[in-house]
mmCIF file of C-alpha atoms in Angstrom:
data_model
loop_
_atom_site.group_PDB
_atom_site.id
_atom_site.type_symbol
_atom_site.label_atom_id
_atom_site.label_comp_id
_atom_site.label_asym_id
_atom_site.label_seq_id
_atom_site.Cartn_x
_atom_site.Cartn_y
_atom_site.Cartn_z
ATOM 1 C CA MET A 5 -8.597 -5.997 -78.107
ATOM 2 C CA ASN A 6 -8.901 -6.945 -74.474
ATOM 3 C CA VAL A 7 -11.059 -9.129 -72.239
ATOM 4 C CA GLU A 8 -13.038 -7.769 -69.316
ATOM 5 C CA ASP A 9 -15.928 -9.443 -67.476
ATOM 6 C CA GLY A 10 -15.902 -12.301 -70.003
ATOM 7 C CA MET A 11 -16.588 -9.940 -72.922
ATOM 8 C CA ILE A 12 -14.212 -8.803 -75.678
ATOM 9 C CA TYR A 13 -13.424 -5.085 -75.774
ATOM 10 C CA ARG A 14 -11.720 -3.009 -78.472
ATOM 11 C CA THR A 15 -9.334 -0.096 -78.009
ATOM 12 C CA GLU A 16 -7.158 1.847 -80.462
ATOM 13 C CA SER A 17 -3.873 3.711 -80.465
ATOM 14 C CA TYR A 18 -2.829 6.224 -83.111
ATOM 15 C CA ASP A 19 0.567 7.148 -81.619
ATOM 16 C CA GLU A 20 2.501 3.866 -81.634
ATOM 17 C CA ALA A 21 0.845 2.535 -78.445
ATOM 18 C CA ILE A 22 1.656 5.485 -76.186
ATOM 19 C CA ASN A 23 -2.002 6.435 -75.629
ATOM 20 C CA TRP A 24 -5.124 4.299 -76.018
ATOM 21 C CA SER A 25 -8.794 5.046 -76.607
ATOM 22 C CA GLU A 26 -11.469 4.071 -74.112
ATOM 23 C CA ALA A 27 -12.225 0.339 -74.282
ATOM 24 C CA LYS A 28 -15.612 -0.407 -75.845
ATOM 25 C CA PRO A 29 -17.263 -3.821 -76.291
ATOM 26 C CA VAL A 30 -17.315 -5.236 -79.805
ATOM 27 C CA GLU A 31 -20.718 -5.871 -81.387
ATOM 28 C CA PRO A 32 -22.358 -8.247 -81.092
ATOM 29 C CA ASN A 33 -21.073 -8.746 -77.563
ATOM 30 C CA LEU A 34 -18.793 -11.748 -77.818
ATOM 31 C CA SER A 35 -19.033 -13.716 -74.568
ATOM 32 C CA MET A 36 -15.989 -15.744 -73.632
ATOM 33 C CA GLY A 37 -16.661 -16.911 -70.103
ATOM 34 C CA GLY A 38 -13.200 -15.718 -69.056
ATOM 35 C CA GLY A 39 -11.171 -17.710 -71.586
ATOM 36 C CA ALA A 40 -8.443 -16.518 -73.917
ATOM 37 C CA PHE A 41 -8.839 -15.500 -77.546
ATOM 38 C CA ALA A 42 -6.647 -15.013 -80.619
ATOM 39 C CA ALA A 43 -7.073 -12.220 -83.171
ATOM 40 C CA THR A 44 -5.259 -11.253 -86.352
ATOM 41 C CA VAL A 45 -5.686 -8.975 -89.348
ATOM 42 C CA LEU A 46 -5.983 -10.892 -92.618
ATOM 43 C CA HIS A 47 -4.354 -9.838 -95.911
ATOM 44 C CA ASN A 48 -7.657 -8.328 -97.078
ATOM 45 C CA GLY A 49 -7.866 -6.137 -93.945
ATOM 46 C CA HIS A 50 -10.589 -8.142 -92.216
ATOM 47 C CA VAL A 51 -10.128 -8.956 -88.523
ATOM 48 C CA LEU A 52 -10.376 -12.639 -87.581
ATOM 49 C CA ILE A 53 -10.934 -13.705 -83.976
ATOM 50 C CA ILE A 54 -11.076 -17.222 -82.524
ATOM 51 C CA PHE A 55 -12.530 -17.759 -79.064
ATOM 52 C CA ASN A 56 -14.504 -20.140 -76.860
ATOM 53 C CA ASN A 57 -18.033 -18.753 -76.944
ATOM 54 C CA ASN A 58 -19.153 -20.246 -73.652
ATOM 55 C CA GLU A 59 -21.165 -19.228 -70.623
ATOM 56 C CA PRO A 60 -19.459 -17.190 -67.870
ATOM 57 C CA ASN A 61 -20.108 -20.020 -65.393
ATOM 58 C CA LEU A 62 -18.131 -22.454 -67.617
ATOM 59 C CA PRO A 63 -14.791 -20.606 -67.990
ATOM 60 C CA THR A 64 -12.742 -23.754 -68.568
ATOM 61 C CA SER A 65 -14.944 -25.143 -71.348
ATOM 62 C CA ARG A 66 -13.287 -25.311 -74.779
ATOM 63 C CA SER A 67 -16.584 -25.742 -76.589
ATOM 64 C CA PRO A 68 -18.057 -24.222 -78.593
ATOM 65 C CA LEU A 69 -15.081 -22.922 -80.539
ATOM 66 C CA THR A 70 -16.082 -19.852 -82.552
ATOM 67 C CA VAL A 71 -14.448 -18.020 -85.465
ATOM 68 C CA ALA A 72 -15.728 -14.504 -86.182
ATOM 69 C CA ILE A 73 -14.791 -12.097 -88.993
ATOM 70 C CA SER A 74 -15.071 -8.311 -89.078
ATOM 71 C CA SER A 75 -14.831 -6.202 -92.221
ATOM 72 C CA ASP A 76 -14.965 -2.868 -90.345
ATOM 73 C CA ASP A 77 -11.690 -2.896 -88.379
ATOM 74 C CA GLY A 78 -13.119 -4.967 -85.525
ATOM 75 C CA LEU A 79 -16.109 -2.752 -84.741
ATOM 76 C CA THR A 80 -18.612 -5.520 -85.477
ATOM 77 C CA PHE A 81 -18.361 -9.269 -86.052
ATOM 78 C CA PRO A 82 -21.476 -10.233 -88.048
ATOM 79 C CA ALA A 83 -19.974 -13.384 -89.602
ATOM 80 C CA MET A 84 -19.510 -16.222 -87.094
ATOM 81 C CA LYS A 85 -18.942 -19.939 -87.455
ATOM 82 C CA VAL A 86 -19.461 -22.101 -84.362
ATOM 83 C CA ARG A 87 -18.034 -25.581 -83.892
ATOM 84 C CA VAL A 88 -19.253 -27.670 -80.957
ATOM 85 C CA LEU A 89 -16.681 -30.206 -79.853
ATOM 86 C CA ALA A 90 -17.428 -33.488 -78.166
ATOM 87 C CA SER A 91 -16.098 -33.694 -74.620
ATOM 88 C CA ASN A 92 -13.386 -36.155 -75.684
ATOM 89 C CA ALA A 93 -12.480 -34.438 -78.983
ATOM 90 C CA SER A 94 -9.250 -32.646 -79.737
ATOM 91 C CA ILE A 95 -8.984 -29.627 -82.000
#
């Protein structure tokens, strides 16, 4: 997975990271406003991603914090949980 234009893109390699497929946006388009994200594959094979689902004009905002889960190898992320943090809250 990669970030371009504030959106999260997915790419694959089948030869131990020598060659990569064309990057395609994940569905639904997960907007990040330019922030970082973390992704991992869970024991059941689902992909979990955590990111700041904010507007592109608010790239430094840490709210809302969003967790999304994919059961199709990261092609789609239909299950999302959003947590809005107060401006003085810590995670």
